[in-house]
Short mmCIF file of N, CA and C in Angstrom, two decimals:
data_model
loop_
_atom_site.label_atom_id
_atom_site.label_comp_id
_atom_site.label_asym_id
_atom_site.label_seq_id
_atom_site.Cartn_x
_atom_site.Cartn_y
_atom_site.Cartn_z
N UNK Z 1 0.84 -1.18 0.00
CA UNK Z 1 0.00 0.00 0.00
C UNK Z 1 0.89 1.25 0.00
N UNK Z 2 0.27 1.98 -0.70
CA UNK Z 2 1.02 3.59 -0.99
C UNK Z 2 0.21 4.80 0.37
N UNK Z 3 0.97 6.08 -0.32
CA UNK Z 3 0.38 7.34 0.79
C UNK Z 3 -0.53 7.15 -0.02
N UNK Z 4 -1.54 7.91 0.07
CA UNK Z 4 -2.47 9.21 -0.70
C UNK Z 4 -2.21 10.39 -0.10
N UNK Z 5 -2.27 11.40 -1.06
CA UNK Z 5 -1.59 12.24 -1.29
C UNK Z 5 -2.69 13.64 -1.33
N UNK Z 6 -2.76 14.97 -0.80
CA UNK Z 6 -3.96 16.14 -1.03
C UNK Z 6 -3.45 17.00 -1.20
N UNK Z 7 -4.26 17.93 -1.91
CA UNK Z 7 -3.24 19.20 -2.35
C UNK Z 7 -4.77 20.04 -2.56
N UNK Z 8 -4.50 21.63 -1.20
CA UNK Z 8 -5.90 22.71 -0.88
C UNK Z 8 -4.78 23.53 -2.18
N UNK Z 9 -5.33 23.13 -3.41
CA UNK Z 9 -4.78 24.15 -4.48
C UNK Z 9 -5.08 25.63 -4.34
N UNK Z 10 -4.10 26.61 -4.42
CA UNK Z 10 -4.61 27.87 -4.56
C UNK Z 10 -3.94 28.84 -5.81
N UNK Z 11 -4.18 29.92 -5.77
CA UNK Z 11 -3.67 30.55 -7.02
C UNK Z 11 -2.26 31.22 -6.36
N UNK Z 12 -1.98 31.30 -5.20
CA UNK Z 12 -0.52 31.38 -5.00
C UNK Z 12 0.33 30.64 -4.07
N UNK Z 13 -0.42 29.12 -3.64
CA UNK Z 13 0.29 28.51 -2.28
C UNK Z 13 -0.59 27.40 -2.69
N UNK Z 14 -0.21 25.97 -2.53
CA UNK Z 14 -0.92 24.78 -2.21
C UNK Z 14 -0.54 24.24 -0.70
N UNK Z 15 -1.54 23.61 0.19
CA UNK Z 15 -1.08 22.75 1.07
C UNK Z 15 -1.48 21.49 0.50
N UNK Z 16 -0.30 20.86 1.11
CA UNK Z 16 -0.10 19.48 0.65
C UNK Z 16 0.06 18.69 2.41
N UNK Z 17 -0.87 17.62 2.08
CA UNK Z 17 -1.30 16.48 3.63
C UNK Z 17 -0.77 15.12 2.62
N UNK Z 18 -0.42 14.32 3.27
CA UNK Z 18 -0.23 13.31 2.92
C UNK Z 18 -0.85 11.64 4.11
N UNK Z 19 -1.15 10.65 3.86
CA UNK Z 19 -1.20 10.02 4.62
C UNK Z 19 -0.20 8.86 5.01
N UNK Z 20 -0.07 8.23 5.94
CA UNK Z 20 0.44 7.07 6.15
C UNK Z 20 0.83 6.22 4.91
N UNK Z 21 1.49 5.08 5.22
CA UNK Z 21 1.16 4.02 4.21
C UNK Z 21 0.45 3.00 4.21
N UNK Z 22 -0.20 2.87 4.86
CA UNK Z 22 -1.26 2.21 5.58
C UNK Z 22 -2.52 2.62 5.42
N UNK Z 23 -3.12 4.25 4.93
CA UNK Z 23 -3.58 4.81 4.35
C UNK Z 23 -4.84 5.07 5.63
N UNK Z 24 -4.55 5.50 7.00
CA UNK Z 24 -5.17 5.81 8.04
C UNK Z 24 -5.27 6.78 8.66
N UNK Z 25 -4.02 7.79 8.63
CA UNK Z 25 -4.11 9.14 8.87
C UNK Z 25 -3.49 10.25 7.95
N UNK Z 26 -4.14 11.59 8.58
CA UNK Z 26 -3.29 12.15 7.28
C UNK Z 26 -2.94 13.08 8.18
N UNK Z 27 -1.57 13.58 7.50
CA UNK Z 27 -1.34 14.40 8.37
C UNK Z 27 -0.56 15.69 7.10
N UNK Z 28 -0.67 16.79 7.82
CA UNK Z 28 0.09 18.27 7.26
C UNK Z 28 1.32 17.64 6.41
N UNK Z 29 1.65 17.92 5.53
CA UNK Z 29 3.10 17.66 5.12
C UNK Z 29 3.90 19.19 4.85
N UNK Z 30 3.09 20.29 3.99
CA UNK Z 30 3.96 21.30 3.27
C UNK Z 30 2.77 22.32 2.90
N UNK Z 31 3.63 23.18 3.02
CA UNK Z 31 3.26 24.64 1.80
C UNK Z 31 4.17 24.61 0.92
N UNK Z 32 3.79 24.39 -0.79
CA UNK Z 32 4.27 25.06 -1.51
C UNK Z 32 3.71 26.26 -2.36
N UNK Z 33 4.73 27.03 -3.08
CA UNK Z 33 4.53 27.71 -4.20
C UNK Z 33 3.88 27.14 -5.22
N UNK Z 34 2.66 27.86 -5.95
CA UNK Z 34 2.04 26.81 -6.66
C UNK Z 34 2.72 27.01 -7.79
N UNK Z 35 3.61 27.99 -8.32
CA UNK Z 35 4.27 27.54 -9.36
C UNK Z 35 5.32 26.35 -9.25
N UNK Z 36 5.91 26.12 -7.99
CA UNK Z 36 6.47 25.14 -8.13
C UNK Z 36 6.16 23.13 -7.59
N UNK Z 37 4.63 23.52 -7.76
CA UNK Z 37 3.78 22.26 -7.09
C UNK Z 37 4.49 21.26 -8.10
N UNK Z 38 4.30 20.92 -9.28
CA UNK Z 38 4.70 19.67 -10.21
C UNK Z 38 6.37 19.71 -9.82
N UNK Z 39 7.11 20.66 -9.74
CA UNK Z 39 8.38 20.08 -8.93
C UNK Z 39 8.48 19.53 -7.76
N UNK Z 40 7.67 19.97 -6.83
CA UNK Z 40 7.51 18.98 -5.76
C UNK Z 40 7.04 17.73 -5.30
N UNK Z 41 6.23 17.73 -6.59
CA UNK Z 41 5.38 16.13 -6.61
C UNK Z 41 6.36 15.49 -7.02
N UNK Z 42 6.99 15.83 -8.03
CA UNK Z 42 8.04 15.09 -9.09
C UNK Z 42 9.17 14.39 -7.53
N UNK Z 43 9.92 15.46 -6.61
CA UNK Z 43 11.02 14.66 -5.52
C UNK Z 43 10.14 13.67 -4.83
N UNK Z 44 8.80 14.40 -4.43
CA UNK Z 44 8.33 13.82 -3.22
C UNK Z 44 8.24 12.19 -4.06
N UNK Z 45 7.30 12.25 -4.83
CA UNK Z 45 6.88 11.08 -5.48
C UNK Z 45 8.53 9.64 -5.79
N UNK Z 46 9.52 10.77 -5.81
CA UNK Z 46 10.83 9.88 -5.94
C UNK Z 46 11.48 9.17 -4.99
N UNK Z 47 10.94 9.68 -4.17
CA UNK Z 47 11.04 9.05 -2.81
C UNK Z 47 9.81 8.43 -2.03
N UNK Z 48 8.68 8.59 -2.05
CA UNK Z 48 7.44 7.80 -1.76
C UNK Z 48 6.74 7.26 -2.68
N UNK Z 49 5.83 6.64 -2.32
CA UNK Z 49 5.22 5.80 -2.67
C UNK Z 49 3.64 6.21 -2.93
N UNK Z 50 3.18 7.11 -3.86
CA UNK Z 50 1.76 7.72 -3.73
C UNK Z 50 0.82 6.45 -4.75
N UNK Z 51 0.09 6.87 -4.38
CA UNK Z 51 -1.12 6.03 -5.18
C UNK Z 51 -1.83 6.43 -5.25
N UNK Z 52 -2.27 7.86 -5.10
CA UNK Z 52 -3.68 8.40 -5.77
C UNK Z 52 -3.81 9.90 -4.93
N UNK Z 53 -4.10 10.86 -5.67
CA UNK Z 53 -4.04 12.03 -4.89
C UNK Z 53 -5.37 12.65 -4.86
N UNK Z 54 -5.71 13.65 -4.22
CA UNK Z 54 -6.50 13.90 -3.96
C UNK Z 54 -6.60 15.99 -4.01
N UNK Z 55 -7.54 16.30 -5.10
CA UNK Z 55 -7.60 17.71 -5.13
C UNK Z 55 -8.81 18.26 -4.47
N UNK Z 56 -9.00 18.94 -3.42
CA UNK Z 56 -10.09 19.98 -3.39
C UNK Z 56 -10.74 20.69 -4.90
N UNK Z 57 -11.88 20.00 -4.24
CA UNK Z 57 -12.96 20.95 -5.27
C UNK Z 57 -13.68 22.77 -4.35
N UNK Z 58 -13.17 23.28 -5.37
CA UNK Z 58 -13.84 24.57 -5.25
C UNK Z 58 -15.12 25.23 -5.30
N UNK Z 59 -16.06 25.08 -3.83
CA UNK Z 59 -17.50 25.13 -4.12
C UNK Z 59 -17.96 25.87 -2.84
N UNK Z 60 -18.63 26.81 -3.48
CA UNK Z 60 -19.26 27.73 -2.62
C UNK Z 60 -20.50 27.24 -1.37
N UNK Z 61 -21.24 27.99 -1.05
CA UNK Z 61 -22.33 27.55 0.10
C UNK Z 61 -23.04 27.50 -0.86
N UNK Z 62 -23.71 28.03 -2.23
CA UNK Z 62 -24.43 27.74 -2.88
C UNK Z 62 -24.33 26.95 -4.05
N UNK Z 63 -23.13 26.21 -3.92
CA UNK Z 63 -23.18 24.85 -4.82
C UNK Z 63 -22.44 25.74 -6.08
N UNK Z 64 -21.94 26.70 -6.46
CA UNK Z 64 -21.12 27.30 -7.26
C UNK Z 64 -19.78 26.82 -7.40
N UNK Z 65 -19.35 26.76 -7.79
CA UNK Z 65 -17.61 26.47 -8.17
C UNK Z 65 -17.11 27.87 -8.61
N UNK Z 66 -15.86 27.89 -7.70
CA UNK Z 66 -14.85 29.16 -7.58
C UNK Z 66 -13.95 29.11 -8.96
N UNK Z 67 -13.82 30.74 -9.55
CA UNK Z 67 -12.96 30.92 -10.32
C UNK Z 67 -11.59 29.71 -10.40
N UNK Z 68 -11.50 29.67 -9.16
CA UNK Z 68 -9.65 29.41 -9.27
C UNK Z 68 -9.81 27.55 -9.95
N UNK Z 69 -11.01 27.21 -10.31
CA UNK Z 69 -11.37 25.66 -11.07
C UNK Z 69 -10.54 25.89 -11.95
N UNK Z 70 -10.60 27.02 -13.08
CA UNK Z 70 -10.21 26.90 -14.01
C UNK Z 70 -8.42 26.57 -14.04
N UNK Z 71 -7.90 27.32 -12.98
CA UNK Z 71 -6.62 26.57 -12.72
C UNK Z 71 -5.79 25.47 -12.40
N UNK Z 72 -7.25 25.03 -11.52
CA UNK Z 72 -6.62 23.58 -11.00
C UNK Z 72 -7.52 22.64 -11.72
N UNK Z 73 -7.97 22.86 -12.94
CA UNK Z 73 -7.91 21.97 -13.99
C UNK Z 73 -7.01 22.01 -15.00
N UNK Z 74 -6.24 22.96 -15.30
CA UNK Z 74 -4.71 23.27 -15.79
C UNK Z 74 -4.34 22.49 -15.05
N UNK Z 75 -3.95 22.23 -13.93
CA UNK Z 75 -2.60 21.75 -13.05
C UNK Z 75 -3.70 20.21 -13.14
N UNK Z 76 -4.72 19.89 -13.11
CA UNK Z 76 -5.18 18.76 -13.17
C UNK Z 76 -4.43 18.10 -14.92
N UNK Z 77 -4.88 18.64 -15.85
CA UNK Z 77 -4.00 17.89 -16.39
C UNK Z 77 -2.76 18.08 -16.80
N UNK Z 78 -1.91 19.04 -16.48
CA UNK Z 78 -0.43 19.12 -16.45
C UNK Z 78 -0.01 17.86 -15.27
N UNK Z 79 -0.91 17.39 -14.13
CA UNK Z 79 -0.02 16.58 -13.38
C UNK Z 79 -0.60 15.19 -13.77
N UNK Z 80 -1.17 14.87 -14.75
CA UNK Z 80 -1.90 13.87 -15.40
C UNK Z 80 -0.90 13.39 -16.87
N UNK Z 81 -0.64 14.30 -17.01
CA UNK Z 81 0.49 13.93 -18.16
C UNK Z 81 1.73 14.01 -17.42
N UNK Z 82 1.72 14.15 -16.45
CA UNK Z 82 3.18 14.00 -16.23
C UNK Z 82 3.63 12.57 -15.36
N UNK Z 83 2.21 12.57 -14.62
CA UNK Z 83 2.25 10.77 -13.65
C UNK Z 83 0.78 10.30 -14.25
N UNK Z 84 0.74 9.49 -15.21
CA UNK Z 84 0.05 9.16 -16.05
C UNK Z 84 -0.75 7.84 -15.29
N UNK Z 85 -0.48 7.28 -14.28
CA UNK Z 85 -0.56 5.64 -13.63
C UNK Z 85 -1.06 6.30 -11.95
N UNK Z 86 -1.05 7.53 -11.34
CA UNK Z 86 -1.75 8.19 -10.32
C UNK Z 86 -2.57 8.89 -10.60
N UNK Z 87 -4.19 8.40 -9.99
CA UNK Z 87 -5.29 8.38 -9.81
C UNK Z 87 -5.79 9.97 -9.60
N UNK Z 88 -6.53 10.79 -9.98
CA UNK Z 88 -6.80 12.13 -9.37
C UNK Z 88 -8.36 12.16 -8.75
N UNK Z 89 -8.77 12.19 -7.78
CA UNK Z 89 -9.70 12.05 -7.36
C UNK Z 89 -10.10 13.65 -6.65
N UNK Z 90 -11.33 14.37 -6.74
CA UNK Z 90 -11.72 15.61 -6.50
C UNK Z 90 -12.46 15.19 -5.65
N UNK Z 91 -12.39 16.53 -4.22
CA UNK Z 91 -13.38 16.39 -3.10
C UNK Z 91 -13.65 17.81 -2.52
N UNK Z 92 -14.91 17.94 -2.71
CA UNK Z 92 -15.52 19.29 -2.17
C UNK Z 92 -14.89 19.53 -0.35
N UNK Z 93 -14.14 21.07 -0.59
CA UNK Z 93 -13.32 21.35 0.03
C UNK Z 93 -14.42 22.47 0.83
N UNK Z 94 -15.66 22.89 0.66
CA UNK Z 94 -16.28 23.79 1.58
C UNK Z 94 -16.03 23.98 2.97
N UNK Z 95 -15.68 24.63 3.16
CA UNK Z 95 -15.23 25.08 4.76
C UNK Z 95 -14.06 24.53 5.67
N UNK Z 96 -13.58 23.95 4.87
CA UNK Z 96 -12.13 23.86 5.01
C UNK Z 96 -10.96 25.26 5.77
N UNK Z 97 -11.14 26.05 4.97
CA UNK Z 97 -10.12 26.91 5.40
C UNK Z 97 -10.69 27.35 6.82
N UNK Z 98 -12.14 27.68 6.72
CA UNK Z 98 -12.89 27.90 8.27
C UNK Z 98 -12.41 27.00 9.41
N UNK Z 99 -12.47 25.61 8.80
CA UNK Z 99 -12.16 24.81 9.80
C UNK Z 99 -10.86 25.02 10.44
N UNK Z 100 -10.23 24.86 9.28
CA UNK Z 100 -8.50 25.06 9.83
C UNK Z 100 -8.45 26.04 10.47
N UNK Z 101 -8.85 27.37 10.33
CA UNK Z 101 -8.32 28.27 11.53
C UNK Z 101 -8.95 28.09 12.94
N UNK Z 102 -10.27 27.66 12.73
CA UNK Z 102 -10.81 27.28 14.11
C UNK Z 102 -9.57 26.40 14.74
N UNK Z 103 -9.43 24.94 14.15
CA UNK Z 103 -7.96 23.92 14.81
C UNK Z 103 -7.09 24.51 15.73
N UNK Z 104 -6.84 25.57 14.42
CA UNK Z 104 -5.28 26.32 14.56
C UNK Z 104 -5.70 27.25 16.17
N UNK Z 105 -6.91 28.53 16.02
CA UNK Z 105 -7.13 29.00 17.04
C UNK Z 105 -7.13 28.20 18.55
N UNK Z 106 -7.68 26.76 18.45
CA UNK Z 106 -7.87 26.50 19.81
C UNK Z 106 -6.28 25.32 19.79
N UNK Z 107 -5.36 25.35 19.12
CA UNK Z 107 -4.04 24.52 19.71
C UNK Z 107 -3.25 25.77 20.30
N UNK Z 108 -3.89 26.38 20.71
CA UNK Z 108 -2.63 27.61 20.83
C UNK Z 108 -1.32 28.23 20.55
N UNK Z 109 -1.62 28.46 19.84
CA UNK Z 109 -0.39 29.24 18.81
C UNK Z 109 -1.30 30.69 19.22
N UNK Z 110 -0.62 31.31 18.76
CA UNK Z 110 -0.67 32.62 18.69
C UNK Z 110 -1.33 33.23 17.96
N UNK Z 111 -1.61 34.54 17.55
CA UNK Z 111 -2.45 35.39 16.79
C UNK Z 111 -1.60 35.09 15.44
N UNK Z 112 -0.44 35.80 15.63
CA UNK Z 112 0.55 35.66 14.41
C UNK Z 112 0.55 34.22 13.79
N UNK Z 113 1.20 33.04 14.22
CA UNK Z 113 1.01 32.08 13.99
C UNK Z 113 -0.29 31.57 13.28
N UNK Z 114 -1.21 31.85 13.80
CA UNK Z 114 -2.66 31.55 13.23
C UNK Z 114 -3.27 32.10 12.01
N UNK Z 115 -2.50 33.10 11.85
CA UNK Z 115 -2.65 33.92 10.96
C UNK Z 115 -1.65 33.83 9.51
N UNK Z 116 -1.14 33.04 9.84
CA UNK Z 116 -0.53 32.31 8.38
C UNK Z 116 -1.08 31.68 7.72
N UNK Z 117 -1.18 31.90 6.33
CA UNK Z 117 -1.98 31.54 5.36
C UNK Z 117 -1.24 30.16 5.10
N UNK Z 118 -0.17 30.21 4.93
CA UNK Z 118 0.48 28.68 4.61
C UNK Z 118 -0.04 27.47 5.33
N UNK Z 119 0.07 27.80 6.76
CA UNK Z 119 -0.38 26.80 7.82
C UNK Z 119 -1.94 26.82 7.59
N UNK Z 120 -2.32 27.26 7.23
CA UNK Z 120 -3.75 27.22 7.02
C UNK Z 120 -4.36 26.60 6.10
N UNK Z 121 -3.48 26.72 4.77
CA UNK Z 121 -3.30 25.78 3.58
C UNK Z 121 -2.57 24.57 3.89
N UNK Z 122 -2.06 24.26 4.53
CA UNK Z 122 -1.49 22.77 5.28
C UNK Z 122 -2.78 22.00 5.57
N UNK Z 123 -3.18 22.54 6.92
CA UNK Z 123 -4.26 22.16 7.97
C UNK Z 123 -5.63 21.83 6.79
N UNK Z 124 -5.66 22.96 5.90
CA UNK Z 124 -6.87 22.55 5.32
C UNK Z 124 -7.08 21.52 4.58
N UNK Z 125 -5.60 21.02 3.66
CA UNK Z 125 -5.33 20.30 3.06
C UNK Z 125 -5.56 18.36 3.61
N UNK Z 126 -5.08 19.14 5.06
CA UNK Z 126 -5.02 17.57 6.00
C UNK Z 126 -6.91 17.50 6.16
N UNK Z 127 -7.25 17.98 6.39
CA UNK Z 127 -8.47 18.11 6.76
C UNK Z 127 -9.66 17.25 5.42
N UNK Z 128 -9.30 17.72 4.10
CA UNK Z 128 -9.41 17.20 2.57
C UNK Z 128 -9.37 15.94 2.58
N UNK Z 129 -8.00 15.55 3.14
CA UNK Z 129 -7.73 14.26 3.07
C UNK Z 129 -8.49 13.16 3.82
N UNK Z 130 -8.30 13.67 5.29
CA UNK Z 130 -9.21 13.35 6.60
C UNK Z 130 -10.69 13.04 5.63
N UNK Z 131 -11.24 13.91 5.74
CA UNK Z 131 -12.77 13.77 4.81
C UNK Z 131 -12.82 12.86 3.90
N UNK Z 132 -11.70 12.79 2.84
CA UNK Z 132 -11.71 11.58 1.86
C UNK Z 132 -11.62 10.04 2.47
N UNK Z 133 -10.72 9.99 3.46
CA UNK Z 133 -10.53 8.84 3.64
C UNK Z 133 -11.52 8.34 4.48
N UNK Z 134 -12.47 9.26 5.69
CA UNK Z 134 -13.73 8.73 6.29
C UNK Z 134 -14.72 8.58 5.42
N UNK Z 135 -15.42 9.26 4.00
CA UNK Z 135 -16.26 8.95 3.07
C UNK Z 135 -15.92 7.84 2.38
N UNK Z 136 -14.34 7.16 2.12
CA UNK Z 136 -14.30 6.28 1.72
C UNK Z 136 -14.23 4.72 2.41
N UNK Z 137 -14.43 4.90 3.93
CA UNK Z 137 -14.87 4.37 4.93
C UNK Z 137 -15.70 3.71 4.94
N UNK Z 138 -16.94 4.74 4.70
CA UNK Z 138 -18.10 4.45 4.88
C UNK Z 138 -19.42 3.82 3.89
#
């Protein structure tokens, strides 16, 4: 068995969660630059073992899909031609980022701390994953 792999795509930062290999928890892995996301898949992947990743879908409270689709269907198939044999699976990411700062607010960190968008794009990302792997649970 491989990780699975999540990525809270954005138009200037992705968080990336990854899980176990065992495929039971997920936890925070990274912030990257989203220009340099397909370079990072490319090491990470050279060294682990992924088997299927997992993108946030972009969807409002009223069932709308956010501008930034049109990008991370670019990067959907730029990372489709590039790992042709890993799986891309989309999961409505609504309230995600809400969630994460709530997390973040009650582990105590700080104002500053909490207030990083990166860590927030981490947390939300883990959170993506979390959700995927209990719906696929059940």
């Amino acid at each position: 068995m491989g990780q699975i792999l999540a990525i809270d795509y954005g138009k200037a930062r992705c968080g990336i969660a990854a899980t176990d290999d065992m495929q039971i928890i997920a936890s925070g892995l990274d912030t990257v630059d989203t220009k340099l996301i397909l370079e990072f898949l490319k090491k990470y992947f050279s060294i682990h073992n992924v088997e299927e990743i997992v993108v946030g879908l972009p969807v409002d409270l009223k069932g709308n899909i956010s501008e930034v689709e049109t990008d991370i269907l670019k990067f959907i198939e730029e990372f489709e031609k590039e790992f042709p044999d890993i799986p891309v699976h989309r999961f409505d990411e609504r309230f995600t980022s809400r969630m994460a700062s709530f997390f973040i607010s009650q582990s105590g960190k700080n104002k500053k701390q909490r207030q990083e968008k990166g860590l927030i794009d981490k947390v939300s990302a883990t959170i993506i994953l979390q959700n995927f792997l209990e719906q696929r649970t059940t």
